[in-house]
Amino acid sequence: MHRQLLLIATCILGWAGTAAAQQPTTAASLKTAYSISKNATSESEYTQIIDQIQQSDLAAADEEVRSYGNQLLAWALNRRGELRWDQIQAPDDEFATAAIEDFRNALRLDPNRWRAKQNMAFVYATRGQMKEAEALFDDVIQTKPDHANAFFNRGELRYEMGKLPAAISDYDRAIALQPGEADFYTGRGHARFQHGDIGPAIDDYRRAFQLDKGNATRAIDLADALQNAGQWRSAAENYRNALRLDSQNLRTLLNLAWLLATCPDGSLRDGQQALEITQELRDIPANEEFRYIDTYAAALAETGQFEKATRVAQTGLNLVPASERSGFEARVANYKSNQRYRQSPIRQVGGQ
């Protein structure tokens, strides 16, 4: 954008030299708008640019200056819209409404402004209008075929739409364009995992963690995939990597405790440690309550406390997701029969 602003400035200053006598207010307004734009970062500064240009008489300028003036106005509208969108609390609150108006006005002035198209695609996605969002991402990619984030953003959208092969293809392209971005590998890892490509998903999660070793979530993603693949020892190592980065992460603590309580490998299983982890947890959020109950009950059973395990597990019967009910009810039956639970891998991939 900096180079474009210089072009705008050149045109404005050149036009001002020949037309200032006839349109001094317009020339001054455009020059002021450009001056503000060089260092603008706040909503108020972008508003000043917008006001300056809207108060000028662009219609009286020659076509070239009018075009660049509209481009500068579209740029400022889009930037102000981005700042407003960052403040939204709900998809239809006052900030969202104001941001959408800015994005639409930017595109009305400059239909080829790809960043505004991308922002409108985010708006549509947030509102659940997936097809409209996908169409705009298509336009962005057609305009900017070398923009890695455009492919990544469309991949994220297609993942949410359940278009897993298409999403993987978009992540492939993003990675080819920008191979050092950890988010791209994580996105492809999620899509591959959901598609059933567990081994390649693990490779992606591992690469994401290698690129971003200070991020606990990268380690957790890798550990979860390894546990689901039955690579128990590697999973345990990566959960502990995650805990070194974030010792209070609830997802890590619950999933490590689950592994310690239910792992088929007796050399890794440690019911007492699993019990200690779960008993020390406090303030469990509602969306994690079932996972906590399930894990705590498994740890109790592993330490031989079957009666208590049964009582605890039964408190989760009204919370269990429909997709997990049959497995959970089987575990409750195990505990009633004084049997411990042993998990099985979703799909065996490679060795330990």
mmCIF file of C-alpha atoms in Angstrom:
data_model
loop_
_atom_site.group_PDB
_atom_site.id
_atom_site.type_symbol
_atom_site.label_atom_id
_atom_site.label_comp_id
_atom_site.label_asym_id
_atom_site.label_seq_id
_atom_site.Cartn_x
_atom_site.Cartn_y
_atom_site.Cartn_z
ATOM 1 C CA MET A 1 0.000 0.000 0.000
ATOM 2 C CA HIS A 2 2.927 2.366 0.670
ATOM 3 C CA ARG A 3 3.940 2.358 -3.001
ATOM 4 C CA GLN A 4 0.332 2.932 -4.040
ATOM 5 C CA LEU A 5 0.079 5.900 -1.682
ATOM 6 C CA LEU A 6 3.192 7.398 -3.264
ATOM 7 C CA LEU A 7 1.542 7.098 -6.670
ATOM 8 C CA ILE A 8 -1.570 8.743 -5.294
ATOM 9 C CA ALA A 9 0.522 11.539 -3.832
ATOM 10 C CA THR A 10 2.336 12.110 -7.127
ATOM 11 C CA CYS A 11 -0.945 12.370 -8.991
ATOM 12 C CA ILE A 12 -2.501 14.616 -6.370
ATOM 13 C CA LEU A 13 0.469 16.964 -6.241
ATOM 14 C CA GLY A 14 0.743 17.072 -10.024
ATOM 15 C CA TRP A 15 -2.951 17.787 -10.397
ATOM 16 C CA ALA A 16 -2.820 20.365 -7.625
ATOM 17 C CA GLY A 17 -0.143 22.320 -9.483
ATOM 18 C CA THR A 18 -2.374 22.840 -12.524
ATOM 19 C CA ALA A 19 -5.805 22.975 -10.933
ATOM 20 C CA ALA A 20 -5.264 24.492 -7.500
ATOM 21 C CA ALA A 21 -6.327 27.906 -8.710
ATOM 22 C CA GLN A 22 -9.695 26.503 -9.765
ATOM 23 C CA GLN A 23 -10.212 23.919 -6.985
ATOM 24 C CA PRO A 24 -8.045 24.911 -3.993
ATOM 25 C CA THR A 25 -10.273 23.131 -1.454
ATOM 26 C CA THR A 26 -10.153 19.815 -3.315
ATOM 27 C CA ALA A 27 -6.392 19.928 -3.766
ATOM 28 C CA ALA A 28 -5.809 20.796 -0.119
ATOM 29 C CA SER A 29 -8.178 18.065 1.088
ATOM 30 C CA LEU A 30 -6.495 15.369 -0.974
ATOM 31 C CA LYS A 31 -3.027 16.463 0.095
ATOM 32 C CA THR A 32 -4.116 16.469 3.750
ATOM 33 C CA ALA A 33 -5.686 13.023 3.397
ATOM 34 C CA TYR A 34 -2.503 11.642 1.891
ATOM 35 C CA SER A 35 -0.371 13.210 4.624
ATOM 36 C CA ILE A 36 -2.493 11.588 7.351
ATOM 37 C CA SER A 37 -2.461 8.231 5.559
ATOM 38 C CA LYS A 38 1.321 7.910 5.752
ATOM 39 C CA ASN A 39 1.225 7.175 9.499
ATOM 40 C CA ALA A 40 -2.435 6.351 10.144
ATOM 41 C CA THR A 41 -3.101 3.496 12.582
ATOM 42 C CA SER A 42 -6.239 4.466 14.522
ATOM 43 C CA GLU A 43 -9.928 4.564 13.675
ATOM 44 C CA SER A 44 -10.018 8.327 14.200
ATOM 45 C CA GLU A 45 -7.139 8.855 11.758
ATOM 46 C CA TYR A 46 -8.807 6.741 9.080
ATOM 47 C CA THR A 47 -12.005 8.709 9.689
ATOM 48 C CA GLN A 48 -10.070 11.950 9.142
ATOM 49 C CA ILE A 49 -8.823 10.634 5.797
ATOM 50 C CA ILE A 50 -12.342 9.612 4.805
ATOM 51 C CA ASP A 51 -13.790 12.980 5.828
ATOM 52 C CA GLN A 52 -11.106 14.918 3.964
ATOM 53 C CA ILE A 53 -11.720 13.042 0.718
ATOM 54 C CA GLN A 54 -15.506 13.055 1.015
ATOM 55 C CA GLN A 55 -15.454 16.816 1.600
ATOM 56 C CA SER A 56 -13.344 17.382 -1.509
ATOM 57 C CA ASP A 57 -14.850 17.875 -4.949
ATOM 58 C CA LEU A 58 -13.389 14.821 -6.664
ATOM 59 C CA ALA A 59 -15.949 15.092 -9.439
ATOM 60 C CA ALA A 60 -14.164 18.227 -10.652
ATOM 61 C CA ALA A 61 -10.758 16.536 -10.806
ATOM 62 C CA ASP A 62 -9.394 14.828 -13.892
ATOM 63 C CA GLU A 63 -10.024 11.099 -14.280
ATOM 64 C CA GLU A 64 -6.610 9.944 -13.060
ATOM 65 C CA VAL A 65 -6.685 11.962 -9.847
ATOM 66 C CA ARG A 66 -10.330 11.039 -9.246
ATOM 67 C CA SER A 67 -9.424 7.361 -9.614
ATOM 68 C CA TYR A 68 -6.545 7.570 -7.172
ATOM 69 C CA GLY A 69 -8.605 9.640 -4.764
ATOM 70 C CA ASN A 70 -11.254 6.928 -4.754
ATOM 71 C CA GLN A 71 -8.576 4.277 -4.205
ATOM 72 C CA LEU A 72 -7.250 6.159 -1.192
ATOM 73 C CA LEU A 73 -10.791 6.505 0.130
ATOM 74 C CA ALA A 74 -11.451 2.786 -0.413
ATOM 75 C CA TRP A 75 -8.201 1.925 1.368
ATOM 76 C CA ALA A 76 -9.117 4.077 4.383
ATOM 77 C CA LEU A 77 -12.643 2.647 4.540
ATOM 78 C CA ASN A 78 -11.323 -0.900 4.494
ATOM 79 C CA ARG A 79 -8.714 -0.184 7.175
ATOM 80 C CA ARG A 80 -11.305 1.493 9.407
ATOM 81 C CA GLY A 81 -13.622 -1.456 8.841
ATOM 82 C CA GLU A 82 -10.900 -3.855 9.974
ATOM 83 C CA LEU A 83 -10.433 -1.945 13.229
ATOM 84 C CA ARG A 84 -14.175 -1.880 13.822
ATOM 85 C CA TRP A 85 -14.476 -5.604 13.086
ATOM 86 C CA ASP A 86 -11.785 -6.314 15.674
ATOM 87 C CA GLN A 87 -14.098 -4.835 18.324
ATOM 88 C CA ILE A 88 -17.197 -6.921 17.632
ATOM 89 C CA GLN A 89 -18.827 -8.923 20.404
ATOM 90 C CA ALA A 90 -21.572 -10.418 18.216
ATOM 91 C CA PRO A 91 -21.979 -10.797 14.422
ATOM 92 C CA ASP A 92 -24.735 -8.168 14.307
ATOM 93 C CA ASP A 93 -23.668 -5.618 16.928
ATOM 94 C CA GLU A 94 -22.971 -1.946 16.182
ATOM 95 C CA PHE A 95 -19.277 -2.536 15.459
ATOM 96 C CA ALA A 96 -20.082 -5.322 13.014
ATOM 97 C CA THR A 97 -22.701 -3.199 11.261
ATOM 98 C CA ALA A 98 -20.304 -0.260 10.931
ATOM 99 C CA ALA A 99 -17.467 -2.500 9.715
ATOM 100 C CA ILE A 100 -19.646 -4.153 7.075
ATOM 101 C CA GLU A 101 -20.760 -0.750 5.808
ATOM 102 C CA ASP A 102 -17.106 0.286 5.470
ATOM 103 C CA PHE A 103 -16.159 -2.905 3.599
ATOM 104 C CA ARG A 104 -19.099 -2.534 1.217
ATOM 105 C CA ASN A 105 -18.349 1.124 0.543
ATOM 106 C CA ALA A 106 -14.703 0.255 -0.107
ATOM 107 C CA LEU A 107 -15.740 -2.351 -2.680
ATOM 108 C CA ARG A 108 -18.241 0.028 -4.275
ATOM 109 C CA LEU A 109 -15.418 2.514 -4.856
ATOM 110 C CA ASP A 110 -12.821 -0.094 -5.824
ATOM 111 C CA PRO A 111 -14.379 -3.463 -6.799
ATOM 112 C CA ASN A 112 -10.924 -5.015 -7.223
ATOM 113 C CA ARG A 113 -9.752 -4.269 -3.681
ATOM 114 C CA TRP A 114 -8.979 -7.825 -2.660
ATOM 115 C CA ARG A 115 -8.434 -7.152 1.038
ATOM 116 C CA ALA A 116 -11.947 -5.742 1.314
ATOM 117 C CA LYS A 117 -13.265 -8.838 -0.496
ATOM 118 C CA GLN A 118 -11.400 -11.028 1.950
ATOM 119 C CA ASN A 119 -12.840 -9.094 4.875
ATOM 120 C CA MET A 120 -16.360 -9.482 3.508
ATOM 121 C CA ALA A 121 -15.691 -13.205 3.145
ATOM 122 C CA PHE A 122 -14.857 -13.324 6.869
ATOM 123 C CA VAL A 123 -18.119 -11.483 7.564
ATOM 124 C CA TYR A 124 -20.133 -14.017 5.576
ATOM 125 C CA ALA A 125 -18.355 -16.936 7.258
ATOM 126 C CA THR A 126 -19.034 -15.491 10.714
ATOM 127 C CA ARG A 127 -22.714 -15.226 9.819
ATOM 128 C CA GLY A 128 -22.855 -18.772 8.489
ATOM 129 C CA GLN A 129 -23.161 -17.708 4.833
ATOM 130 C CA MET A 130 -20.544 -20.197 3.720
ATOM 131 C CA LYS A 131 -21.250 -20.264 -0.020
ATOM 132 C CA GLU A 132 -21.055 -16.483 -0.245
ATOM 133 C CA ALA A 133 -17.799 -16.520 1.720
ATOM 134 C CA GLU A 134 -16.323 -19.226 -0.501
ATOM 135 C CA ALA A 135 -17.207 -17.266 -3.652
ATOM 136 C CA LEU A 136 -15.391 -14.197 -2.341
ATOM 137 C CA PHE A 137 -12.334 -16.232 -1.365
ATOM 138 C CA ASP A 138 -12.387 -17.616 -4.926
ATOM 139 C CA ASP A 139 -12.279 -14.031 -6.224
ATOM 140 C CA VAL A 140 -9.418 -13.134 -3.896
ATOM 141 C CA ILE A 141 -7.387 -16.126 -5.087
ATOM 142 C CA GLN A 142 -8.068 -15.257 -8.713
ATOM 143 C CA THR A 143 -6.754 -11.749 -8.033
ATOM 144 C CA LYS A 144 -3.854 -12.835 -5.780
ATOM 145 C CA PRO A 145 -2.853 -16.371 -6.841
ATOM 146 C CA ASP A 146 0.466 -16.052 -5.004
ATOM 147 C CA HIS A 147 -1.095 -15.014 -1.672
ATOM 148 C CA ALA A 148 -0.626 -17.946 0.712
ATOM 149 C CA ASN A 149 -3.100 -16.672 3.298
ATOM 150 C CA ALA A 150 -5.875 -16.557 0.705
ATOM 151 C CA PHE A 151 -5.528 -20.310 0.152
ATOM 152 C CA PHE A 152 -5.251 -20.896 3.902
ATOM 153 C CA ASN A 153 -8.393 -18.864 4.602
ATOM 154 C CA ARG A 154 -10.370 -20.720 1.954
ATOM 155 C CA GLY A 155 -9.006 -23.986 3.330
ATOM 156 C CA GLU A 156 -10.226 -23.080 6.818
ATOM 157 C CA LEU A 157 -13.661 -22.250 5.421
ATOM 158 C CA ARG A 158 -13.865 -25.469 3.416
ATOM 159 C CA TYR A 159 -12.806 -27.445 6.490
ATOM 160 C CA GLU A 160 -15.754 -25.946 8.377
ATOM 161 C CA MET A 161 -18.006 -26.791 5.414
ATOM 162 C CA GLY A 162 -16.870 -30.427 5.519
ATOM 163 C CA LYS A 163 -15.150 -30.191 2.124
ATOM 164 C CA LEU A 164 -12.079 -31.991 3.408
ATOM 165 C CA PRO A 165 -10.285 -32.939 0.139
ATOM 166 C CA ALA A 166 -10.767 -29.394 -1.184
ATOM 167 C CA ALA A 167 -9.545 -27.956 2.118
ATOM 168 C CA ILE A 168 -6.450 -30.173 2.046
ATOM 169 C CA SER A 169 -5.737 -29.002 -1.501
ATOM 170 C CA ASP A 170 -5.916 -25.366 -0.352
ATOM 171 C CA TYR A 171 -3.587 -26.043 2.581
ATOM 172 C CA ASP A 172 -1.191 -27.788 0.164
ATOM 173 C CA ARG A 173 -1.072 -24.656 -1.964
ATOM 174 C CA ALA A 174 -0.610 -22.366 1.039
ATOM 175 C CA ILE A 175 2.295 -24.493 2.284
ATOM 176 C CA ALA A 176 3.904 -24.550 -1.161
ATOM 177 C CA LEU A 177 3.810 -20.744 -1.217
ATOM 178 C CA GLN A 178 4.863 -20.224 2.414
ATOM 179 C CA PRO A 179 6.392 -23.402 3.881
ATOM 180 C CA GLY A 180 7.476 -21.846 7.170
ATOM 181 C CA GLU A 181 4.008 -21.036 8.549
ATOM 182 C CA ALA A 182 2.984 -23.344 11.417
ATOM 183 C CA ASP A 183 -0.739 -22.530 11.149
ATOM 184 C CA PHE A 184 -0.840 -23.950 7.630
ATOM 185 C CA TYR A 185 0.413 -27.346 8.824
ATOM 186 C CA THR A 186 -1.982 -27.340 11.774
ATOM 187 C CA GLY A 187 -4.906 -26.588 9.462
ATOM 188 C CA ARG A 188 -3.945 -29.372 7.078
ATOM 189 C CA GLY A 189 -3.360 -31.690 10.038
ATOM 190 C CA HIS A 190 -6.918 -31.115 11.277
ATOM 191 C CA ALA A 191 -8.357 -31.743 7.813
ATOM 192 C CA ARG A 192 -6.273 -34.870 7.274
ATOM 193 C CA PHE A 193 -7.195 -36.218 10.702
ATOM 194 C CA GLN A 194 -10.913 -35.718 10.074
ATOM 195 C CA HIS A 195 -10.502 -37.318 6.651
ATOM 196 C CA GLY A 196 -8.963 -40.395 8.279
ATOM 197 C CA ASP A 197 -5.403 -39.755 7.097
ATOM 198 C CA ILE A 198 -3.956 -40.171 10.591
ATOM 199 C CA GLY A 199 -0.297 -40.703 9.673
ATOM 200 C CA PRO A 200 -0.045 -37.614 7.434
ATOM 201 C CA ALA A 201 -1.964 -35.626 10.067
ATOM 202 C CA ILE A 202 0.620 -36.581 12.689
ATOM 203 C CA ASP A 203 3.385 -35.484 10.306
ATOM 204 C CA ASP A 204 1.688 -32.091 9.936
ATOM 205 C CA TYR A 205 1.200 -31.609 13.677
ATOM 206 C CA ARG A 206 4.832 -32.549 14.266
ATOM 207 C CA ARG A 207 6.013 -30.042 11.654
ATOM 208 C CA ALA A 208 3.814 -27.307 13.150
ATOM 209 C CA PHE A 209 5.357 -27.920 16.572
ATOM 210 C CA GLN A 210 8.869 -27.882 15.114
ATOM 211 C CA LEU A 211 8.145 -24.469 13.616
ATOM 212 C CA ASP A 212 6.525 -23.101 16.782
ATOM 213 C CA LYS A 213 8.051 -24.918 19.761
ATOM 214 C CA GLY A 214 6.895 -22.351 22.282
ATOM 215 C CA ASN A 215 3.226 -23.004 21.542
ATOM 216 C CA ALA A 216 1.610 -25.525 23.888
ATOM 217 C CA THR A 217 -1.379 -26.029 21.588
ATOM 218 C CA ARG A 218 0.916 -27.385 18.861
ATOM 219 C CA ALA A 219 2.227 -30.015 21.279
ATOM 220 C CA ILE A 220 -1.300 -30.907 22.427
ATOM 221 C CA ASP A 221 -2.534 -31.338 18.844
ATOM 222 C CA LEU A 222 0.352 -33.713 18.175
ATOM 223 C CA ALA A 223 -0.161 -35.627 21.433
ATOM 224 C CA ASP A 224 -3.902 -36.052 20.825
ATOM 225 C CA ALA A 225 -3.314 -37.411 17.327
ATOM 226 C CA LEU A 226 -0.657 -39.802 18.620
ATOM 227 C CA GLN A 227 -2.965 -41.049 21.380
ATOM 228 C CA ASN A 228 -5.784 -41.604 18.895
ATOM 229 C CA ALA A 229 -3.353 -43.527 16.689
ATOM 230 C CA GLY A 230 -2.263 -45.753 19.560
ATOM 231 C CA GLN A 231 1.258 -44.330 19.716
ATOM 232 C CA TRP A 232 1.009 -44.156 23.486
ATOM 233 C CA ARG A 233 4.602 -43.438 24.466
ATOM 234 C CA SER A 234 5.031 -40.621 21.970
ATOM 235 C CA ALA A 235 1.681 -39.205 23.052
ATOM 236 C CA ALA A 236 2.745 -39.144 26.710
ATOM 237 C CA GLU A 237 6.014 -37.407 25.820
ATOM 238 C CA ASN A 238 4.214 -34.701 23.894
ATOM 239 C CA TYR A 239 1.622 -34.111 26.626
ATOM 240 C CA ARG A 240 4.533 -33.513 28.978
ATOM 241 C CA ASN A 241 6.089 -31.169 26.415
ATOM 242 C CA ALA A 242 2.812 -29.257 26.432
ATOM 243 C CA LEU A 243 2.737 -29.109 30.241
ATOM 244 C CA ARG A 244 6.242 -27.674 30.316
ATOM 245 C CA LEU A 245 4.928 -24.853 28.147
ATOM 246 C CA ASP A 246 1.596 -24.422 29.953
ATOM 247 C CA SER A 247 1.269 -26.324 33.217
ATOM 248 C CA GLN A 248 -2.388 -25.329 33.755
ATOM 249 C CA ASN A 249 -3.814 -26.212 30.346
ATOM 250 C CA LEU A 250 -7.030 -28.127 31.032
ATOM 251 C CA ARG A 251 -7.071 -29.973 27.723
ATOM 252 C CA THR A 252 -3.543 -31.274 28.298
ATOM 253 C CA LEU A 253 -4.211 -32.303 31.888
ATOM 254 C CA LEU A 254 -7.432 -34.159 31.065
ATOM 255 C CA ASN A 255 -6.014 -35.929 28.022
ATOM 256 C CA LEU A 256 -2.826 -36.937 29.823
ATOM 257 C CA ALA A 257 -4.881 -38.226 32.766
ATOM 258 C CA TRP A 258 -7.063 -40.194 30.336
ATOM 259 C CA LEU A 259 -3.971 -41.766 28.793
ATOM 260 C CA LEU A 260 -2.497 -42.639 32.197
ATOM 261 C CA ALA A 261 -5.772 -44.205 33.365
ATOM 262 C CA THR A 262 -6.749 -46.136 30.230
ATOM 263 C CA CYS A 263 -3.579 -46.878 28.233
ATOM 264 C CA PRO A 264 -3.293 -50.568 27.223
ATOM 265 C CA ASP A 265 0.481 -50.376 27.775
ATOM 266 C CA GLY A 266 0.989 -51.219 31.433
ATOM 267 C CA SER A 267 4.462 -49.674 31.458
ATOM 268 C CA LEU A 268 2.885 -46.265 30.777
ATOM 269 C CA ARG A 269 -0.323 -46.619 32.757
ATOM 270 C CA ASP A 270 -0.376 -44.828 36.119
ATOM 271 C CA GLY A 271 -3.818 -44.651 37.695
ATOM 272 C CA GLN A 272 -2.593 -42.895 40.817
ATOM 273 C CA GLN A 273 -1.065 -40.035 38.843
ATOM 274 C CA ALA A 274 -4.220 -39.798 36.721
ATOM 275 C CA LEU A 275 -6.269 -39.582 39.915
ATOM 276 C CA GLU A 276 -4.024 -36.874 41.354
ATOM 277 C CA ILE A 277 -4.331 -34.805 38.179
ATOM 278 C CA THR A 278 -8.123 -34.979 38.105
ATOM 279 C CA GLN A 279 -8.566 -34.377 41.838
ATOM 280 C CA GLU A 280 -6.468 -31.223 41.676
ATOM 281 C CA LEU A 281 -8.527 -29.654 38.894
ATOM 282 C CA ARG A 282 -10.856 -26.816 39.870
ATOM 283 C CA ASP A 283 -13.432 -24.605 38.154
ATOM 284 C CA ILE A 284 -14.194 -26.957 35.272
ATOM 285 C CA PRO A 285 -16.085 -25.047 32.540
ATOM 286 C CA ALA A 286 -19.469 -26.426 31.520
ATOM 287 C CA ASN A 287 -18.282 -27.506 28.075
ATOM 288 C CA GLU A 288 -15.572 -29.699 29.662
ATOM 289 C CA GLU A 289 -17.645 -31.141 32.506
ATOM 290 C CA PHE A 290 -18.421 -34.434 30.775
ATOM 291 C CA ARG A 291 -14.781 -34.967 29.771
ATOM 292 C CA TYR A 292 -13.755 -34.344 33.373
ATOM 293 C CA ILE A 293 -16.317 -36.804 34.767
ATOM 294 C CA ASP A 294 -15.353 -39.477 32.233
ATOM 295 C CA THR A 295 -11.639 -39.089 32.992
ATOM 296 C CA TYR A 296 -12.077 -38.938 36.772
ATOM 297 C CA ALA A 297 -14.226 -42.079 36.744
ATOM 298 C CA ALA A 298 -11.647 -43.947 34.643
ATOM 299 C CA ALA A 299 -8.891 -42.937 37.074
ATOM 300 C CA LEU A 300 -10.963 -44.119 40.046
ATOM 301 C CA ALA A 301 -11.584 -47.465 38.369
ATOM 302 C CA GLU A 302 -7.909 -47.870 37.511
ATOM 303 C CA THR A 303 -7.049 -47.446 41.206
ATOM 304 C CA GLY A 304 -9.657 -50.047 42.178
ATOM 305 C CA GLN A 305 -12.340 -47.642 43.456
ATOM 306 C CA PHE A 306 -15.098 -49.168 41.335
ATOM 307 C CA GLU A 307 -18.088 -48.161 43.453
ATOM 308 C CA LYS A 308 -17.038 -44.519 43.479
ATOM 309 C CA ALA A 309 -16.138 -44.706 39.785
ATOM 310 C CA THR A 310 -19.672 -45.906 39.053
ATOM 311 C CA ARG A 311 -21.258 -43.094 41.082
ATOM 312 C CA VAL A 312 -19.092 -40.447 39.438
ATOM 313 C CA ALA A 313 -19.694 -41.817 35.939
ATOM 314 C CA GLN A 314 -23.457 -41.892 36.431
ATOM 315 C CA THR A 315 -23.435 -38.123 37.003
ATOM 316 C CA GLY A 316 -22.315 -37.792 33.394
ATOM 317 C CA LEU A 317 -25.230 -39.684 31.851
ATOM 318 C CA ASN A 318 -27.169 -36.457 31.281
ATOM 319 C CA LEU A 319 -24.123 -34.713 29.820
ATOM 320 C CA VAL A 320 -22.717 -37.285 27.414
ATOM 321 C CA PRO A 321 -22.850 -36.267 23.720
ATOM 322 C CA ALA A 322 -25.073 -38.518 21.629
ATOM 323 C CA SER A 323 -22.110 -39.675 19.531
ATOM 324 C CA GLU A 324 -20.323 -40.964 22.660
ATOM 325 C CA ARG A 325 -23.256 -42.410 24.602
ATOM 326 C CA SER A 326 -22.804 -46.085 23.705
ATOM 327 C CA GLY A 327 -19.109 -46.084 24.612
ATOM 328 C CA PHE A 328 -19.714 -44.204 27.840
ATOM 329 C CA GLU A 329 -22.539 -46.505 28.924
ATOM 330 C CA ALA A 330 -20.247 -49.483 28.269
ATOM 331 C CA ARG A 331 -17.642 -47.940 30.574
ATOM 332 C CA VAL A 332 -20.237 -47.415 33.307
ATOM 333 C CA ALA A 333 -21.202 -51.090 32.961
ATOM 334 C CA ASN A 334 -17.513 -52.030 33.265
ATOM 335 C CA TYR A 335 -17.173 -50.140 36.528
ATOM 336 C CA LYS A 336 -20.315 -51.775 37.921
ATOM 337 C CA SER A 337 -18.688 -55.133 37.143
ATOM 338 C CA ASN A 338 -15.393 -54.104 38.796
ATOM 339 C CA GLN A 339 -13.626 -53.845 35.436
ATOM 340 C CA ARG A 340 -11.164 -51.194 34.363
ATOM 341 C CA TYR A 341 -11.415 -49.510 30.975
ATOM 342 C CA ARG A 342 -8.744 -49.845 28.280
ATOM 343 C CA GLN A 343 -8.844 -47.610 25.241
ATOM 344 C CA SER A 344 -8.113 -48.756 21.690
ATOM 345 C CA PRO A 345 -6.552 -46.641 18.937
ATOM 346 C CA ILE A 346 -8.824 -45.123 16.329
ATOM 347 C CA ARG A 347 -6.388 -46.379 13.730
ATOM 348 C CA GLN A 348 -2.968 -47.935 14.185
ATOM 349 C CA VAL A 349 -0.296 -45.939 12.387
ATOM 350 C CA GLY A 350 3.354 -46.952 12.462
ATOM 351 C CA GLY A 351 5.232 -47.844 15.601
ATOM 352 C CA GLN A 352 6.053 -46.147 18.839
#
